[in-house]
mmCIF file of C-alpha atoms and ligand atoms in Angstrom:
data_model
loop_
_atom_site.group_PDB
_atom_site.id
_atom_site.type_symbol
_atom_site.label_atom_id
_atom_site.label_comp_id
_atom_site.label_asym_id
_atom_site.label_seq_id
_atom_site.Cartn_x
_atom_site.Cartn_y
_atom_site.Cartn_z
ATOM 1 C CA UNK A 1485 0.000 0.000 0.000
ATOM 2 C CA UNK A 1486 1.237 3.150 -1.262
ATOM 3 C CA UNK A 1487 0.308 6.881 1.209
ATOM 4 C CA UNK A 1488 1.267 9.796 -1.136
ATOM 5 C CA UNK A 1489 0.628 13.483 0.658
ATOM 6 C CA UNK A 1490 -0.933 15.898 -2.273
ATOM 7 C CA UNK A 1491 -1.618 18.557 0.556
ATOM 8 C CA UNK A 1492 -0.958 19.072 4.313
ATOM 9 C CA UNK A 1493 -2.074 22.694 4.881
ATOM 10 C CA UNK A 1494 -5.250 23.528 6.553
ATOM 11 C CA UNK A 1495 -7.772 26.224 6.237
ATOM 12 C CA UNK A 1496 -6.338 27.872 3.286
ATOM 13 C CA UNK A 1497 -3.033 27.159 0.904
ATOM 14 C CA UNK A 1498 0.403 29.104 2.134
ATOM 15 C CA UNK A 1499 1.973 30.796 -0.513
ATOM 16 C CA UNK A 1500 5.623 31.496 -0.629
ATOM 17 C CA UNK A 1501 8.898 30.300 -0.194
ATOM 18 C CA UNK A 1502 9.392 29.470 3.226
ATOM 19 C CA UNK A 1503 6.628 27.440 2.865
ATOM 20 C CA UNK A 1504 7.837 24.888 0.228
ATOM 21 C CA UNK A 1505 9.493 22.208 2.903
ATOM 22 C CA UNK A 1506 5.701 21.221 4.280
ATOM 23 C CA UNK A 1507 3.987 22.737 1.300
ATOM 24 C CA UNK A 1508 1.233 24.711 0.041
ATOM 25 C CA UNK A 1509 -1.655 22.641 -0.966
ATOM 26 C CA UNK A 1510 -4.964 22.146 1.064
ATOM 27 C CA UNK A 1511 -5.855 18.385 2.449
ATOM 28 C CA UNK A 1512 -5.541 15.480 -0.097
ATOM 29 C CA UNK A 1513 -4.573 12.522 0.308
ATOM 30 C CA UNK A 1514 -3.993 9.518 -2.061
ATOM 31 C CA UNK A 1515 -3.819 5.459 -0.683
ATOM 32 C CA UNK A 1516 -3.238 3.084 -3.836
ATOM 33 C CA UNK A 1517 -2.649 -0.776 -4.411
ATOM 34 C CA UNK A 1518 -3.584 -2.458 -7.186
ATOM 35 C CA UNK A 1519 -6.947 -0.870 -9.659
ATOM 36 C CA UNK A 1520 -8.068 1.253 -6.499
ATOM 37 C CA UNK A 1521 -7.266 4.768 -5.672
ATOM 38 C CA UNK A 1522 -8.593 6.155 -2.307
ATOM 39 C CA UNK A 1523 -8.327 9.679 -2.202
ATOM 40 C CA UNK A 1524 -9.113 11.129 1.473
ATOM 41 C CA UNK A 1525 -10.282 14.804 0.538
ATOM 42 C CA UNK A 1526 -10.237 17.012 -2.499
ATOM 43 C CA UNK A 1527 -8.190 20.133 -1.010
ATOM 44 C CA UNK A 1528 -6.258 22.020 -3.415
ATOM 45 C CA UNK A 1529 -3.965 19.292 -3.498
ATOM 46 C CA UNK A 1530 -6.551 17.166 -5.314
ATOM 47 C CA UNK A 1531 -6.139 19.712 -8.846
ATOM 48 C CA UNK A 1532 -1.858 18.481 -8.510
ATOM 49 C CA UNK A 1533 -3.503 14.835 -7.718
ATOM 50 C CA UNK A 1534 -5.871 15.238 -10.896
ATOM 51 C CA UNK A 1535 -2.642 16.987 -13.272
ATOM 52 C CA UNK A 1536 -0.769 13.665 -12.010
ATOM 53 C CA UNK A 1537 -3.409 11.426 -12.978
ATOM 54 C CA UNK A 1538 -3.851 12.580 -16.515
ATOM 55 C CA UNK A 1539 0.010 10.776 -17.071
ATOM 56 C CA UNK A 1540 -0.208 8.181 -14.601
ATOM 57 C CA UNK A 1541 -4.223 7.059 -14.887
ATOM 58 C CA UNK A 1542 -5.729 4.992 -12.635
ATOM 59 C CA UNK A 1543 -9.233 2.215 -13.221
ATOM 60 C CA UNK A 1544 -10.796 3.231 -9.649
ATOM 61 C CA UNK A 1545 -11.127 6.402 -7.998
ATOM 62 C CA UNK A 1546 -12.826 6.348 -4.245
ATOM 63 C CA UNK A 1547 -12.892 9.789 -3.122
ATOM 64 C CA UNK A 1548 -13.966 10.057 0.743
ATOM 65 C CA UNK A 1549 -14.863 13.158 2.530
ATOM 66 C CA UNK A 1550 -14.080 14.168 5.494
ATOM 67 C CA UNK A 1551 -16.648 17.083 5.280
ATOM 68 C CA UNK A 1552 -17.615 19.468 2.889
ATOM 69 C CA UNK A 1553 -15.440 22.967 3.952
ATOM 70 C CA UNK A 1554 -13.782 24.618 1.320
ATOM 71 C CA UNK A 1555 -10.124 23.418 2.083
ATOM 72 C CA UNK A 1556 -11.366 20.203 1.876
ATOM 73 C CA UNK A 1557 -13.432 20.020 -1.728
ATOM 74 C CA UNK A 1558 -11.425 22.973 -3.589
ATOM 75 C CA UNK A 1559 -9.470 20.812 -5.490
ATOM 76 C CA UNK A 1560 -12.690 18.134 -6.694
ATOM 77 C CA UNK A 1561 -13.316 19.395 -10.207
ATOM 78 C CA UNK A 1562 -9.613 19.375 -10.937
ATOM 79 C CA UNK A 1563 -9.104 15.722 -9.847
ATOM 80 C CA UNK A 1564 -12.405 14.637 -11.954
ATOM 81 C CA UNK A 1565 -10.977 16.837 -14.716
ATOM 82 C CA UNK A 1566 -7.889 14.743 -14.571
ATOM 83 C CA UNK A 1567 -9.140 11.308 -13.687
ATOM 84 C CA UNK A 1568 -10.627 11.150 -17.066
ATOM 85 C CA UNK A 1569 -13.706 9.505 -18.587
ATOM 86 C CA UNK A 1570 -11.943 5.943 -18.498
ATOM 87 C CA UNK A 1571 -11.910 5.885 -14.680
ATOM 88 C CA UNK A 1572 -14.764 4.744 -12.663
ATOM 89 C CA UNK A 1573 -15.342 7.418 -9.979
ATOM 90 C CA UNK A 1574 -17.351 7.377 -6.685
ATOM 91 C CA UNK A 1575 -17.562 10.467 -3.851
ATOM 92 C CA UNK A 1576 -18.223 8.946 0.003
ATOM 93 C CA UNK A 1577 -19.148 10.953 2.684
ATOM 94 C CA UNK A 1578 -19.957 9.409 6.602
ATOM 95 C CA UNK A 1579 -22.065 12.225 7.767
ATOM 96 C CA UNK A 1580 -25.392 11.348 8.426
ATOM 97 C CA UNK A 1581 -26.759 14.654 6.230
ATOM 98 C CA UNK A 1582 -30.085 15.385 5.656
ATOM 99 C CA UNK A 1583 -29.363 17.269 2.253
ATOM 100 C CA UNK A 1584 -28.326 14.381 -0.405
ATOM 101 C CA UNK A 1585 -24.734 14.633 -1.313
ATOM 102 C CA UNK A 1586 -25.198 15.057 -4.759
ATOM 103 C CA UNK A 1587 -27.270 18.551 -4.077
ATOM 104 C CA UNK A 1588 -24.232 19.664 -1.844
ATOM 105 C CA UNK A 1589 -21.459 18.878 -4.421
ATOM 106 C CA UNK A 1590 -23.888 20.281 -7.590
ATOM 107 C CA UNK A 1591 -24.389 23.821 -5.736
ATOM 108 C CA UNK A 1592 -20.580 24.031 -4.666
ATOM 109 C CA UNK A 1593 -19.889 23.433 -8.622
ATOM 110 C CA UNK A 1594 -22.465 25.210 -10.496
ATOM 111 C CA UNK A 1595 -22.769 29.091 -11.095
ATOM 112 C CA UNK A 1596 -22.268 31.337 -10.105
ATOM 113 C CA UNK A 1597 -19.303 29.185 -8.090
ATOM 114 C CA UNK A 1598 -17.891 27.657 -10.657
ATOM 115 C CA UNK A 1599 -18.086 28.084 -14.187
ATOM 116 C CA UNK A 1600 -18.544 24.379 -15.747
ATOM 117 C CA UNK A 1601 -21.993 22.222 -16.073
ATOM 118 C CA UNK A 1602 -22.345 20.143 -13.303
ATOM 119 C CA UNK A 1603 -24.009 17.383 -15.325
ATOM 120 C CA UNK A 1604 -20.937 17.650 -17.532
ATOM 121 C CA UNK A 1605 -18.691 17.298 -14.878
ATOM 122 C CA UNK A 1606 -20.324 14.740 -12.240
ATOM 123 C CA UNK A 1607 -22.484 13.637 -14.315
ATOM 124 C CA UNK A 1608 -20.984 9.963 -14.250
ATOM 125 C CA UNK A 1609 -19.936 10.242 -10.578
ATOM 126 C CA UNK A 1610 -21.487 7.679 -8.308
ATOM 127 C CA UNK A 1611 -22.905 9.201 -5.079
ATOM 128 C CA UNK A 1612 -22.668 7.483 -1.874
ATOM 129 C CA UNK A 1613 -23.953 9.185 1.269
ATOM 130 C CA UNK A 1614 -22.900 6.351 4.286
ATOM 131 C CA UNK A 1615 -24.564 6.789 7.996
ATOM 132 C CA UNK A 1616 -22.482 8.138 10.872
ATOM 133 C CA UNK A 1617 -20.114 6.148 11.534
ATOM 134 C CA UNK A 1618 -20.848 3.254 9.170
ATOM 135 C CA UNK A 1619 -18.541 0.658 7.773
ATOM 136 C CA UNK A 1620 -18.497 0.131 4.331
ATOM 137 C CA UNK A 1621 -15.829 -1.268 0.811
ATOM 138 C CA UNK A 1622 -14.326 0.690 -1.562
ATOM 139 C CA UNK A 1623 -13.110 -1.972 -4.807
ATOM 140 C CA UNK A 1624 -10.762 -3.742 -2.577
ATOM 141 C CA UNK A 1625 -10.177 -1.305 0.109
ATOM 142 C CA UNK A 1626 -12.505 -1.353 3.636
ATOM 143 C CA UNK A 1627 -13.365 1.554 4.965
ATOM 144 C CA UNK A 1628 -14.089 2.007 8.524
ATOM 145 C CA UNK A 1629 -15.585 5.499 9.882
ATOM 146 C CA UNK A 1630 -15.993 7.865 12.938
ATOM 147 C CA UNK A 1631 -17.728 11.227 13.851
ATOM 148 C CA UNK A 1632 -15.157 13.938 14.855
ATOM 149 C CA UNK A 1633 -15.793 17.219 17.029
ATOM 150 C CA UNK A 1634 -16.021 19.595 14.091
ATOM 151 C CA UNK A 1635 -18.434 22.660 13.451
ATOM 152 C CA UNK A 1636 -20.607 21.367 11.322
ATOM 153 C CA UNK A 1637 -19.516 17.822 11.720
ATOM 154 C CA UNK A 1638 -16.345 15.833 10.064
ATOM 155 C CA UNK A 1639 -15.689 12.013 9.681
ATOM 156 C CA UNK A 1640 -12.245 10.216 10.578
ATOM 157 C CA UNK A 1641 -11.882 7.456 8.108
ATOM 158 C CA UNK A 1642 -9.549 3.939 8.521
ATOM 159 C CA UNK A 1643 -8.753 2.818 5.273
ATOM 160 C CA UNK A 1644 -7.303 -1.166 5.494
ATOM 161 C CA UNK A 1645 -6.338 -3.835 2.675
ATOM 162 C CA UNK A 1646 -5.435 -7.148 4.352
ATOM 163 C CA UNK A 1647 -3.908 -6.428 7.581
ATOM 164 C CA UNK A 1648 -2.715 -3.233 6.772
ATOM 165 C CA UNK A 1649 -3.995 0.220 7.121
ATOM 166 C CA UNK A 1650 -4.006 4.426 7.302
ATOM 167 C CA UNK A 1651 -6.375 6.116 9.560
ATOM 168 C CA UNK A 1652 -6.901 9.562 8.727
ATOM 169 C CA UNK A 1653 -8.041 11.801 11.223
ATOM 170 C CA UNK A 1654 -8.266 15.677 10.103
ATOM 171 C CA UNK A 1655 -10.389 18.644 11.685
ATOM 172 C CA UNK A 1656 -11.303 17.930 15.152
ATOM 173 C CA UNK A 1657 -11.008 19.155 18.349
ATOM 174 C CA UNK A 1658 -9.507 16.552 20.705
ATOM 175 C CA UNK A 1659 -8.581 15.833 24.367
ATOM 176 C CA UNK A 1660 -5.202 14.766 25.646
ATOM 177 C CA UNK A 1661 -8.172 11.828 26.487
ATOM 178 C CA UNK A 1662 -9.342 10.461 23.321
ATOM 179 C CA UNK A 1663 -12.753 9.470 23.139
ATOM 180 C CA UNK A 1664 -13.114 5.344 23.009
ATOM 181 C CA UNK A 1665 -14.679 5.707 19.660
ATOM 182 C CA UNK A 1666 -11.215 7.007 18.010
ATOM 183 C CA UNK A 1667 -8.934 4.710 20.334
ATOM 184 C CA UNK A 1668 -10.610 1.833 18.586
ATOM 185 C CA UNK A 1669 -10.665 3.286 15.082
ATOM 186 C CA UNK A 1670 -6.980 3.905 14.740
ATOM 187 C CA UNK A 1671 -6.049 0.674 17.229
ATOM 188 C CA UNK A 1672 -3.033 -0.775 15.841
ATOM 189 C CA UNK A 1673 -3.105 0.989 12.512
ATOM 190 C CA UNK A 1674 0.415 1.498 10.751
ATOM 191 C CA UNK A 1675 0.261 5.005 9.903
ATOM 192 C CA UNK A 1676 -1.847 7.592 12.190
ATOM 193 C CA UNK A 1677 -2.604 10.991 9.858
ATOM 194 C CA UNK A 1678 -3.934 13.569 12.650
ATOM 195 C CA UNK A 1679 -4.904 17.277 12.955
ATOM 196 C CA UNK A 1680 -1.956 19.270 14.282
ATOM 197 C CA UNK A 1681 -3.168 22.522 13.199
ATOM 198 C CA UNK A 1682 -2.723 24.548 16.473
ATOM 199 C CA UNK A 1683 -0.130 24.613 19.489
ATOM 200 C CA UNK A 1684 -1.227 24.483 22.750
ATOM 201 C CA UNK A 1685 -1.022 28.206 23.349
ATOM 202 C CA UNK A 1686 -3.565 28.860 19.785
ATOM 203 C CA UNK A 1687 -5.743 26.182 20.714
ATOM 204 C CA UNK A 1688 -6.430 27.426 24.326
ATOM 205 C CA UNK A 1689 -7.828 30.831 22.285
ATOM 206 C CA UNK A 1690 -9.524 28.929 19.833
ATOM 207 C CA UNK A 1691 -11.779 26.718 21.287
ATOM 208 C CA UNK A 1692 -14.756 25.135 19.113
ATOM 209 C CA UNK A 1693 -12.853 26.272 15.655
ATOM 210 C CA UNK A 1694 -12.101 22.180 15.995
ATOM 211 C CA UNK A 1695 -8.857 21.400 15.710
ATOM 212 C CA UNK A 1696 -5.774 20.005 17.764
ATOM 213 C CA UNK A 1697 -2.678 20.150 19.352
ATOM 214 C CA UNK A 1698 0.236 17.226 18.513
ATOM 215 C CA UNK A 1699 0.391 16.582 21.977
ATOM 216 C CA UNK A 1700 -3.850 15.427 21.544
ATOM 217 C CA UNK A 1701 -2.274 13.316 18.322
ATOM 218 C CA UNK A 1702 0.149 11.921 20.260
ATOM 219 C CA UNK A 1703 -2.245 10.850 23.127
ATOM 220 C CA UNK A 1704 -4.373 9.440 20.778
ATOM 221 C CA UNK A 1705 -1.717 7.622 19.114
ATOM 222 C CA UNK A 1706 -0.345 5.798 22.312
ATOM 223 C CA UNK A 1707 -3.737 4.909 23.777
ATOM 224 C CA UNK A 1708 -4.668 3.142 19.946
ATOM 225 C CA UNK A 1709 -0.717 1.601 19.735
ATOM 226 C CA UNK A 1710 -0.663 3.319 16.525
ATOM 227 C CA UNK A 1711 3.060 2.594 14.369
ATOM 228 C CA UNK A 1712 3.796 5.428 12.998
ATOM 229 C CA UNK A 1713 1.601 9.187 13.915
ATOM 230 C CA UNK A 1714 1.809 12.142 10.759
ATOM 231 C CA UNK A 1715 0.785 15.707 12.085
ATOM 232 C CA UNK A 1716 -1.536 17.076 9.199
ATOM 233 C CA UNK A 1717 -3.383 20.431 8.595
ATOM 234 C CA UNK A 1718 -0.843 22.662 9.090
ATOM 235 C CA UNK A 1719 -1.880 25.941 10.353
ATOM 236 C CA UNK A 1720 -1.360 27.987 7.090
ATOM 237 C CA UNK A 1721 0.704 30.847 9.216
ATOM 238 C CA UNK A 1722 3.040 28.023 10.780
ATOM 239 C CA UNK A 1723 6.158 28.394 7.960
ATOM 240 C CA UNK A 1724 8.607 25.822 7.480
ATOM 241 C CA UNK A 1725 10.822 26.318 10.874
ATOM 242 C CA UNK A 1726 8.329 26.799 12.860
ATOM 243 C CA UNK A 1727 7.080 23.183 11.582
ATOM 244 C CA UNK A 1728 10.566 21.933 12.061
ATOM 245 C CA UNK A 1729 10.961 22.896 15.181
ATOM 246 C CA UNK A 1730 7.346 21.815 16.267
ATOM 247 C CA UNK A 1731 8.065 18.077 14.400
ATOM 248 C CA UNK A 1732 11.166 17.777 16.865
ATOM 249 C CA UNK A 1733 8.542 18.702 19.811
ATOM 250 C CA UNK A 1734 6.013 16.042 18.412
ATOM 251 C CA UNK A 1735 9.190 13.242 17.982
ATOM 252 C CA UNK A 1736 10.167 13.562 21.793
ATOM 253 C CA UNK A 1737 6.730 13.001 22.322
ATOM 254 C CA UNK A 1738 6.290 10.253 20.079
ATOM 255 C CA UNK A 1739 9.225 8.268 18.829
ATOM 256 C CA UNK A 1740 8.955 8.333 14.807
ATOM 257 C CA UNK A 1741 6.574 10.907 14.128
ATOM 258 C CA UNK A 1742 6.832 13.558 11.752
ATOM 259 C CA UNK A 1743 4.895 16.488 10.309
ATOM 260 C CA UNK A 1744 3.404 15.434 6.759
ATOM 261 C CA UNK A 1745 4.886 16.958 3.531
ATOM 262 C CA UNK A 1746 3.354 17.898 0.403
ATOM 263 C CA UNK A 1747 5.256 15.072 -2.014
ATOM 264 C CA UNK A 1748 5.948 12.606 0.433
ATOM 265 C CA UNK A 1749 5.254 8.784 0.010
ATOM 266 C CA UNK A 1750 4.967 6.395 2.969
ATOM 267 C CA UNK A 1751 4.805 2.791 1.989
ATOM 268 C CA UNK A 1752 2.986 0.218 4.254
HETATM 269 ZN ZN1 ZN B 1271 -9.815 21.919 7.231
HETATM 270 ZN ZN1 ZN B 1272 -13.123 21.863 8.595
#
């Protein structure tokens, strides 16, 4: 199983030069093996995703959202765009909504928001709006699922093949407790991709904007015996040493970790 990081930035993409160690791009990222390609959100790393695809083209593409704020679905028509009519495409969510999923995703990408026909461009996407928390496949990927503290809601997804597997855990607000219902999603799971957005000091004056500290990641990823723990959504005005310096922090903390990188591939 192949992790590649198309974007670790949260809230909105960083511009500029000392940002190009961690990167600039918005959440995306891409698990493959074999005909299936599960992307975990369609940030603005999703349009390099989609550019990549149109050399490198793939039979499945399972796209599964975490929720539906901008950072997270910028990138979508850029990653269909790329994908290309010979893939078979499908867009997940775990949210329990009311409104069907296809409504949400047509008004995001339909004037006056976005200039192409949504028929045109989803037109031969298959929909699939999954209960909180529900369990469900992807081609030959399983996909487990948990609620996270979010406004508005999120979804923390576990994405295994065979014994092995990612969890990916993204805009939440967590407790240096973590709440049963994550301990058990990410038990034992290789690689641990978790909200780091805020230090301790920002996330004491930001309460309820959900997100979390690495020392709530690394809590998390002791009490589920995770193998390896990624710090993710990177507070866009956090700049490449401040990220180093916080990713030697989050090491003493937790032996192996690191803060995610735009580019990088973890193999499991
Ligand atoms: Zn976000
Ligand atoms: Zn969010």
């Amino acid at each position: 199983m192949e992790v590649r990081i198309w974007g670790a930035r949260g809230s909105y993409p960083a511009s500029g030069a000392r940002f190009s160690e961690f990167g600039h791009h918005t959440p995306c990222v891409a698990v493959s093996e074999g005909d299936d390609l599960v992307v975990l959100d369609a940030g603005s790393g999703a349009a390099a995703l989609g550019e990549y695809l149109r050399e490198n083209p793939v039979r499945r593409v399972h796209l599964l959202l975490s929720h539906f704020h901008h950072d997270h679905l910028m990138g979508l028509p850029f990653l269909l765009f790329g994908a290309g009519e010979q893939a078979a495409i499908s867009i997940h969510t775990a949210l329990g909504s009311d409104v069907p999923l296809q409504t949400t995703i047509d008004t995001l990408f339909s004037a006056p928001f976005f200039p192409a026909d949504p028929a045109r461009l989803l037109g031969r996407v298959a929909f699939c709006a999954h209960p909180v928390g529900a369990d469900f496949a992807v081609g030959d990927f399983a996909v487990r699922s948990a609620p996270l503290d979010h406004p508005g809601g999120s979804a923390a997804f576990r994405v295994s093949r065979g014994r092995t597997s990612v969890v990916y855990a993204s805009d939440l607000e967590a407790s240096l407790e973590p709440s049963t219902a994550l301990v058990a999603l990410a038990l034992k799971t290789d690689l641990l991709i978790h909200d780091t957005m805020f230090t301790r000091q920002e996330s004491e004056a930001r309460r309820g904007w959900g997100h979390a500290t690495f020392e709530a990641a690394t809590a998390l990823a002791h009490a589920a015996s995770v193998g390896v723990l990624a710090g993710f959504h990177h507070n866009p005005l956090h700049d490449d040493e401040m990220l180093r310096a916080r990713e030697r922090d989050l090491a003493a903390l937790c032996e192996g970790a690191f803060m995610a990188r735009e580019g990088q591939v973890i193999r499991l």
